[in-house]
Each structure stands twice: as C-alpha cells, then as structure tokens.
GROMACS .gro file of C-alpha atoms in nm:
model
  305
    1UNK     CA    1   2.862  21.234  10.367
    2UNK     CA    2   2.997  20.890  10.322
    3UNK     CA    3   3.258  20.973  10.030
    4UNK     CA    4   3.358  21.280   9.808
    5UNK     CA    5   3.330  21.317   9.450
    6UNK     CA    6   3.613  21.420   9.163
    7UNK     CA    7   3.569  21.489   8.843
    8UNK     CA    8   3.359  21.710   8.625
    9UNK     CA    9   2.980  21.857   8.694
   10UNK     CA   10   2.727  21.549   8.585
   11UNK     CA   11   2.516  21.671   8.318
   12UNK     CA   12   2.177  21.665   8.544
   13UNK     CA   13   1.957  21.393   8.387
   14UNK     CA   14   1.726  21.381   8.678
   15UNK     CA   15   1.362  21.298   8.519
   16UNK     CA   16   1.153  20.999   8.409
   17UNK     CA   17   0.980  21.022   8.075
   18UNK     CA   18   0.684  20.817   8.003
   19UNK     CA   19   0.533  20.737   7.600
   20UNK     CA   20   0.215  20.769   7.520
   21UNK     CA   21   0.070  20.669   7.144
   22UNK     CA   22  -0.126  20.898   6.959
   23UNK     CA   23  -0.199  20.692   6.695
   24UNK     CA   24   0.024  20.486   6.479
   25UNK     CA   25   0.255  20.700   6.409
   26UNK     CA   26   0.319  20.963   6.678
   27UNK     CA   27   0.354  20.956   7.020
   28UNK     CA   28   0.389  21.181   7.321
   29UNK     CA   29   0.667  21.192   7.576
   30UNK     CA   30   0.619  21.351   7.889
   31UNK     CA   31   0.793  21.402   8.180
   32UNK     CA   32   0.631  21.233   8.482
   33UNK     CA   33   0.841  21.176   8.771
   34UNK     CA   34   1.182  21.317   8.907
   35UNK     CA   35   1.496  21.144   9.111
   36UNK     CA   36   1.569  21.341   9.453
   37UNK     CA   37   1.850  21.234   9.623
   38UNK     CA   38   1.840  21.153  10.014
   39UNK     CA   39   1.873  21.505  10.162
   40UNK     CA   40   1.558  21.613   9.942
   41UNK     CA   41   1.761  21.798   9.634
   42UNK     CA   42   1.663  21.726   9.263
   43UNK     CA   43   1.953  21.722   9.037
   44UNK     CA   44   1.747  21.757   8.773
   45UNK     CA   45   1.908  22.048   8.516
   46UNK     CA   46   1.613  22.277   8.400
   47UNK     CA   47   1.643  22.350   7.980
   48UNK     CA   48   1.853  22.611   7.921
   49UNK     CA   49   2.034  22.594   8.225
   50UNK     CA   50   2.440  22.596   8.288
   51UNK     CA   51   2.572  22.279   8.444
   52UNK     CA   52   2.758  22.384   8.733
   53UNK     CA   53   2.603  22.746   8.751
   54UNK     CA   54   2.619  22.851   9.125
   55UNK     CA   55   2.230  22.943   9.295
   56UNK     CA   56   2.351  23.289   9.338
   57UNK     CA   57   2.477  23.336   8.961
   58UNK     CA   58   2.306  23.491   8.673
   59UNK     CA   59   2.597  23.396   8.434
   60UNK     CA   60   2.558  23.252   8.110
   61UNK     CA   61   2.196  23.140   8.210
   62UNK     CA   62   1.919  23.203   7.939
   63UNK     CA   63   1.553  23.260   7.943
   64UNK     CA   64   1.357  22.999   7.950
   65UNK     CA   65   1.116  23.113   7.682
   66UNK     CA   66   1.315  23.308   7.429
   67UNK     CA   67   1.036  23.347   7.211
   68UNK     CA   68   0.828  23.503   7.492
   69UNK     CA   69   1.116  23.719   7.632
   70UNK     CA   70   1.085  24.011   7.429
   71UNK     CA   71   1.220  24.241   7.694
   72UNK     CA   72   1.419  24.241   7.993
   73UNK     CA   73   1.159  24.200   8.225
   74UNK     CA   74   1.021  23.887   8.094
   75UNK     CA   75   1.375  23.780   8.024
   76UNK     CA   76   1.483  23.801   8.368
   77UNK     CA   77   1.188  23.620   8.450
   78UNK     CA   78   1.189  23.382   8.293
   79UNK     CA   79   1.570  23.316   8.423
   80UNK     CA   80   1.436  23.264   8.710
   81UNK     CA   81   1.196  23.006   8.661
   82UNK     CA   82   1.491  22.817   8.503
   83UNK     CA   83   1.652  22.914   8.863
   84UNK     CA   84   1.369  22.769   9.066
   85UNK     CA   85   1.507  22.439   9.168
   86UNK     CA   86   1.888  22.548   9.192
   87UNK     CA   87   1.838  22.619   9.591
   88UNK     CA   88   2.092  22.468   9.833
   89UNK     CA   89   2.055  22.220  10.043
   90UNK     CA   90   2.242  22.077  10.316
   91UNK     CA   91   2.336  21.711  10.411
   92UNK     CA   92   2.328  21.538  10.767
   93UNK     CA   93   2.657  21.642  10.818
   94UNK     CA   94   2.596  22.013  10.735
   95UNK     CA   95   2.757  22.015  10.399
   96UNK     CA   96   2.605  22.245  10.137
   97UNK     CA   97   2.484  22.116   9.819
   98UNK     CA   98   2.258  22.197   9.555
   99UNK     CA   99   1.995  22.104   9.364
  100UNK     CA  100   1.880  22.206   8.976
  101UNK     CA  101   2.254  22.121   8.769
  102UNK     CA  102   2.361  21.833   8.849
  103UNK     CA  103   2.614  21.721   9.059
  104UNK     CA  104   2.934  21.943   9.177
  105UNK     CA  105   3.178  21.730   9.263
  106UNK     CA  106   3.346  21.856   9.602
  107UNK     CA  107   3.701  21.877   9.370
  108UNK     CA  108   3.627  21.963   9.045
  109UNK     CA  109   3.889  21.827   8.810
  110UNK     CA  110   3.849  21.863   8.416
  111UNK     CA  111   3.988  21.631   8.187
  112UNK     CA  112   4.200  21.767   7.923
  113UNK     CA  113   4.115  21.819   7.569
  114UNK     CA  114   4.349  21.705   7.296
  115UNK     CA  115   4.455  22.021   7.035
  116UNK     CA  116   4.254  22.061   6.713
  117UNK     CA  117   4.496  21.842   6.502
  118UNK     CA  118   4.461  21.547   6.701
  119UNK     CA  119   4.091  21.569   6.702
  120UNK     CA  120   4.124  21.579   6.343
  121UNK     CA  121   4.268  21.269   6.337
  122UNK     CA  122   4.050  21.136   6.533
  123UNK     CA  123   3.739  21.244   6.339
  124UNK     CA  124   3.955  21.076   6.024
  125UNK     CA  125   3.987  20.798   6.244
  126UNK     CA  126   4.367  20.754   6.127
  127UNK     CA  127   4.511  20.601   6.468
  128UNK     CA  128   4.270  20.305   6.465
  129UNK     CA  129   4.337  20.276   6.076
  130UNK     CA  130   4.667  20.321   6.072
  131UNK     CA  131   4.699  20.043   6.376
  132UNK     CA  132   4.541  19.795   6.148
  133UNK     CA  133   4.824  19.820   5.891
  134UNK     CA  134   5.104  19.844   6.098
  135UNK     CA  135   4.983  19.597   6.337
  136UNK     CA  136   5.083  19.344   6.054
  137UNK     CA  137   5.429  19.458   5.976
  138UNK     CA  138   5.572  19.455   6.350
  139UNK     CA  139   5.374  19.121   6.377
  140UNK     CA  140   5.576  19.011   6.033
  141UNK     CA  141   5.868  19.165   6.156
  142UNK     CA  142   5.876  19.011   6.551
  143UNK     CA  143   5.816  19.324   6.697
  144UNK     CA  144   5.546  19.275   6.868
  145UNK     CA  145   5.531  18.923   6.959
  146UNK     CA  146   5.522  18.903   7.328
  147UNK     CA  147   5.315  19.195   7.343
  148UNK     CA  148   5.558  19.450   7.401
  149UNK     CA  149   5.487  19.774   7.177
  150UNK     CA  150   5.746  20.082   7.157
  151UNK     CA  151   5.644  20.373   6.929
  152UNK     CA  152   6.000  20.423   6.746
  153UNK     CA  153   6.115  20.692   6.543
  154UNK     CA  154   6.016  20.398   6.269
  155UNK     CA  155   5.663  20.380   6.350
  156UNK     CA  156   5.640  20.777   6.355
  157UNK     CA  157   5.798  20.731   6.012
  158UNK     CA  158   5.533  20.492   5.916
  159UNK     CA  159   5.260  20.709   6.037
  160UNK     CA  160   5.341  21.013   5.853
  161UNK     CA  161   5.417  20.809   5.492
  162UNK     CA  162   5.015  20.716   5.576
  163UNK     CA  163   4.897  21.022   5.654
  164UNK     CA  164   5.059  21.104   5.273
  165UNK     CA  165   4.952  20.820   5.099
  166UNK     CA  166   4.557  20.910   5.253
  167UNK     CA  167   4.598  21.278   5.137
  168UNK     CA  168   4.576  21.386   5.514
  169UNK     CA  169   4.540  21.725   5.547
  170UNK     CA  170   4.499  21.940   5.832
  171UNK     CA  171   4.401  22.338   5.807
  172UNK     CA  172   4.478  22.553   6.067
  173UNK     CA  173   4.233  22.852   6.151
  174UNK     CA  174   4.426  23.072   6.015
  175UNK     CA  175   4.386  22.891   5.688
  176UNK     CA  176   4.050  22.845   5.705
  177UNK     CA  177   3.993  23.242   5.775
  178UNK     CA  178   4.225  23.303   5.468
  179UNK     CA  179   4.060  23.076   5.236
  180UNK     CA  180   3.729  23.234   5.342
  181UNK     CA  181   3.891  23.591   5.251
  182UNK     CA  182   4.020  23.430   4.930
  183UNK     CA  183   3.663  23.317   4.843
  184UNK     CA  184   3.472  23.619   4.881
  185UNK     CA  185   3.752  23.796   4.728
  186UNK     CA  186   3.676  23.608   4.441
  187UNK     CA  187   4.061  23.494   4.394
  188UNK     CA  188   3.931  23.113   4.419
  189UNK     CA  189   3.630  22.971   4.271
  190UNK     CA  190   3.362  22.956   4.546
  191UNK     CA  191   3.218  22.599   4.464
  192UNK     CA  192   3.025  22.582   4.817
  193UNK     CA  193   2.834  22.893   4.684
  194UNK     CA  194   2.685  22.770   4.376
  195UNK     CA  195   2.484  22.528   4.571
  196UNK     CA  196   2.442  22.690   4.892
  197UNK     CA  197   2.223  23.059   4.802
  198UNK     CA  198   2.283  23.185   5.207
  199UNK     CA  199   2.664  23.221   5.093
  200UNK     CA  200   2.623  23.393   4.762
  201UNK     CA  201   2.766  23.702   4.666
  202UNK     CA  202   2.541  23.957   4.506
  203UNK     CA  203   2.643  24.159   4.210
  204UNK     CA  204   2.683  24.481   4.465
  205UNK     CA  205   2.903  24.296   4.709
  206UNK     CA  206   3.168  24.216   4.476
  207UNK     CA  207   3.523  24.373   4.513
  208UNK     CA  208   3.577  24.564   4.185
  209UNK     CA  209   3.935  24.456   4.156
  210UNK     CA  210   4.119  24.568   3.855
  211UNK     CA  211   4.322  24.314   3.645
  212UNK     CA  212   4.661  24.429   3.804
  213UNK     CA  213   4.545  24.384   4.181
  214UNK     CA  214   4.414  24.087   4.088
  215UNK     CA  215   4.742  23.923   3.983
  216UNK     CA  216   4.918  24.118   4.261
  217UNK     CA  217   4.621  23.970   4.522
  218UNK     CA  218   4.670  23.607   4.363
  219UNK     CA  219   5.061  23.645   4.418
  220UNK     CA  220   5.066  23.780   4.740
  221UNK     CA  221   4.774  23.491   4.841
  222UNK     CA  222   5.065  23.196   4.704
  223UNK     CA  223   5.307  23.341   4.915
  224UNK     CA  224   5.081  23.374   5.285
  225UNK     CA  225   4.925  22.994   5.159
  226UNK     CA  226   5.320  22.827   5.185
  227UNK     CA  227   5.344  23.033   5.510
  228UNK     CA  228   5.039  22.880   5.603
  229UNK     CA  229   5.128  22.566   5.476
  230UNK     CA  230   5.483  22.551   5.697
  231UNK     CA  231   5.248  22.620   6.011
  232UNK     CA  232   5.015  22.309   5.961
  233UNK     CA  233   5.354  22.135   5.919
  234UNK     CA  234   5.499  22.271   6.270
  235UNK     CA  235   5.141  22.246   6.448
  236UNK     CA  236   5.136  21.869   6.330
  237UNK     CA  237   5.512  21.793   6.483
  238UNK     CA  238   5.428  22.030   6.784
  239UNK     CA  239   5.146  21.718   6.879
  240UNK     CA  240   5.378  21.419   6.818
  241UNK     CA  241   5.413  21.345   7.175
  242UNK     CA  242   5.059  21.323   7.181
  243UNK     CA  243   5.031  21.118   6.834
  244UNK     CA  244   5.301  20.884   6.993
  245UNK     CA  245   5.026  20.839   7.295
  246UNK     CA  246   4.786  20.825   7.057
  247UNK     CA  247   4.932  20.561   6.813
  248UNK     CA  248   5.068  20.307   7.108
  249UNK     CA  249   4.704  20.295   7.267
  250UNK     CA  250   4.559  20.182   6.902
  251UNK     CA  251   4.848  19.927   6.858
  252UNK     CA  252   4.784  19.793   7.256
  253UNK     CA  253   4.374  19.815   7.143
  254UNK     CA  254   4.507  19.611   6.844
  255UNK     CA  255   4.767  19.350   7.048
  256UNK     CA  256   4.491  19.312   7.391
  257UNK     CA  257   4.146  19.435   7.240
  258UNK     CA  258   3.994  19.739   7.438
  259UNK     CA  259   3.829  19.549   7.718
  260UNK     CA  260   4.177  19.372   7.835
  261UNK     CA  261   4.274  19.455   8.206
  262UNK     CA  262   4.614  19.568   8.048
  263UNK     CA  263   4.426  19.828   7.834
  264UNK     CA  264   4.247  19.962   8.155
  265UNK     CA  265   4.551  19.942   8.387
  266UNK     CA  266   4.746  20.182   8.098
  267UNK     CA  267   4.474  20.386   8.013
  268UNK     CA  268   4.329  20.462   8.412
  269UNK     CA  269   4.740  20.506   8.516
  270UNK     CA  270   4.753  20.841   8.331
  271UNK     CA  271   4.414  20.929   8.417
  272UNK     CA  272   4.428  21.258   8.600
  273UNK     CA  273   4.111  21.206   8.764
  274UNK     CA  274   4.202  20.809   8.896
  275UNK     CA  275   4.527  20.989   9.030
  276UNK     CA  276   4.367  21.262   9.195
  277UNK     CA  277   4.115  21.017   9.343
  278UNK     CA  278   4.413  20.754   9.465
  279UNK     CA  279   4.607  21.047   9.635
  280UNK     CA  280   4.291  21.154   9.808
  281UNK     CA  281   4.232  20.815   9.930
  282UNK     CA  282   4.601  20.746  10.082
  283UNK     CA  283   4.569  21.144  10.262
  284UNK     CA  284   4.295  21.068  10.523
  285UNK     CA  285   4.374  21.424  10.677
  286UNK     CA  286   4.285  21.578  10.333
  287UNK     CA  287   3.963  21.309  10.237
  288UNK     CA  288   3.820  21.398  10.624
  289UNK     CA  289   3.861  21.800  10.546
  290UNK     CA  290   3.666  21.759  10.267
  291UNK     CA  291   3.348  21.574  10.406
  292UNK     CA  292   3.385  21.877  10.654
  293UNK     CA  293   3.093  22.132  10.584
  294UNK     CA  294   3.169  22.483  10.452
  295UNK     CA  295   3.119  22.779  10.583
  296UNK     CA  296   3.186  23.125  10.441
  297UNK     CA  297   3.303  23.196  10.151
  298UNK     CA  298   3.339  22.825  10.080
  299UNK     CA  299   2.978  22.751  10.126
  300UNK     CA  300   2.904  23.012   9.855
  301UNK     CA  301   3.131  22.793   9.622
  302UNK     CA  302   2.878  22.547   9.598
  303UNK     CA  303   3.155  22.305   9.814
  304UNK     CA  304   3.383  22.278   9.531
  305UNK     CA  305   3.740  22.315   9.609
   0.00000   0.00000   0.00000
C-alpha cells in the first residue's frame, strides 16, 4: 500500500534451499523454508506453473506430475495442487493480491523485444565487435574526441562492409523452412543427417524423383533462393533504425564504459518502463487511484491495469 509496481510479472523465486552432502560427491538440495510477504501471501511460483496466471484460470497451466497424469482426472488434479497457493489475498488497504506466481505489478508494462535479425546480431555479438574497430577510426579521425558520437550514413556504411568481410548471414524463416524442404527433397546434400540418425531418411521415405523433375526442382529452388535472398536483404534494412540504436550504444559503451552515469542516463531515458514510472509519479490523481482497492471486475484482474 505504500507504492505501486510497473513492469513485468517477477518470476516467483520465493523458497530457501538448503545442501546437504551425501558423500563426497553428491549432495542433496532441499527446499526448507519460504518468503511470505507482510499480508501473509507466498510468491513462491509452484513447478509448472504460469507466471502471471490469474487464481481463477486454468490456462496454459500443466499437471504437476505428467508422468502420473495418465488421464484427465489425475491431470486436473494434479493442476490443482500446482493451484494450491495461487489464492488471493488482500492488503491493509483492501487491495487484492495474490499469492503462488510471483508478483503482478498493478500496471503491467512489457518491454519490447528486438526482431529476429537483431537478435542475430546480437548472438554474433557484431555491435560490440564491430564498436571495437570503429572505435579506432573516428578516434584517428577526430570524430569522437569530446565524446560526442553520431551514427552517420558513414558508420552504417562501415557496419555493413563488416558484416561482409565476417560472412554475416542472416536466414529468414522462410529460408530455413525451404532449405529444410530442399533437404529432405534430396536437392541438397543433407550433411546434418549423416551424423545425426533421428533426421535420416529411410530408403521408403525418399521422393522418387525422375531425372527431369529433378533439374526442373533444382531450377525452380535457384530461382525462390534469390527471392529469398532479396528478403533477408530488405528484412536487414527494414531494422536499421534499430541497428543505428544498436551501434551508438556499443560506441557510447566503448567512449564511457557501461557503468558511466552517461550510459545509464541514455539507456533509462528511452526506457518505457522508467517513463511510465516518471509520469505516474508527477500524476498524483492517477498514482492515488491505483493504491485504491478493486472491486468488480477489476478485482478479478488480479489488480493489474
């Protein structure tokens, strides 16, 4: 009741383990105490359970036992046992909160997740990389000396001669589905097969192409794979607003390090949460509505907003 909460559902780490040896070389952990927070609740998230999952939803929960729920009975049983601790509970105030996933924030706000070609470059790690060399040329060139950075059409320029001279390559899905289709078709050479027996193709599963729908196959294949080809090419320049984000926050990493208070100050001013939390905190009419309790239909919303 003293403050409201924005952001995402917590992920419900509620317990205390304790280790016990066995012997030298194995040891048990077990469970032996759980945090409850002042109005009695434990956020504690059972296994298997949803984070965020309402007490009066079924959705998306599992059994707790899948091995010993065989049928629906013992499968909606063992739900809810999983269930047992998501119960609501109410504050001093009256406000409805539960127990058993967590923590709902009162405005639930998710951050948003960057498209599959920029997490590719991220897994490749090519913004941090590609910081590092650059880094040195604007330094070289007095471009960067008094710690102002500006991603130009230059530095784009830069960035995508790198991402050639690494042999970046991003696949869309659609290219990975074709070059699945390709593979079992037997039009490419399935490499990952002859080590891997789970994706081998037995005698009887093999299209019995002729020699003239094979060539037709492998043309018509060259043809959809430069189609394919141009849409990696447009997905990657649909994201450059993103890699231009991207790229100045490795250079300003690179310029300030990553725990400067100019780092923080950039990064936490396009933070949709921080904003959402700053306007809450400069609308007292808006901050007091939500310490308000719920009633209705709201209280069945588990007091998100």
């Amino acid at each position: 009741d003293r403050g409201i909460i924005v952001g995402d559902t917590t992920f419900g780490k509620g317990s205390v383990q304790s280790v016990f040896p066995l012997d030298k070389t194995h040891h048990l952990k077990l469970t032996t105490a759980y945090y409850y927070t002042p109005s009695g609740r434990c956020i504690n998230r059972p296994e298997n359970a949803v984070r965020g999952a309402s007490a009066d939803s079924d959705e998306g929960e599992g059994p707790a036992d899948t091995a010993a729920a065989d049928s629906a009975g013992k499968a909606k049983n063992a739900m809810e046992k999983a269930k047992k601790d998501t119960v609501k509970y109410l504050t001093k105030s009256g406000r409805t909160v539960y127990g058993g996933g967590g923590i709902i924030p009162d405005t639930v706000l998710h951050q948003e997740i960057p498209g599959v070609v920029i997490r590719t470059m991220f897994g490749k790690d090519v913004f941090f990389q590609f910081a590092n060399l650059e880094y040195a040329r604007l330094k070289k060139k007095n471009k960067i000396g008094d710690g102002k950075i500006t991603v130009d059409d230059e530095i784009i320029k830069d960035f995508y001669h790198y991402l050639d001279s690494i042999k970046f390559s991003y696949q869309s899905f659609s290219q990975i589905k074709f070059d699945e289709f390709k593979r079992k078709s037997e039009l490419v050479k399935d490499t990952a097969a002859d080590s891997t027996p789970q994706r081998r193709i037995f005698p009887g599963e093999k299209p019995a192409w002729t020699d003239r729908e094979k060539e037709d196959l492998r043309k018509a294949a060259g043809l959809i794979d430069t189609l394919l080809a141009h849409e990696s090419k447009r997905e990657l320049a649909g994201n450059e607003s993103d890699i231009r984000k991207y790229l100045y926050e490795a250079l300003l990493i690179r310029h300030y390090g990553q725990d400067d208070e100019i780092y923080y100050r950039w990064k936490l001013g396009d933070d949709p949460q921080v904003k959402t939390a700053v306007r809450f905190l400069t609308d007292k009419n808006t901050y007091a509505d939500l310490l308000k309790p719920r009633t209705g239909k709201q209280q069945g919303s588990g007091g998100t907003k």
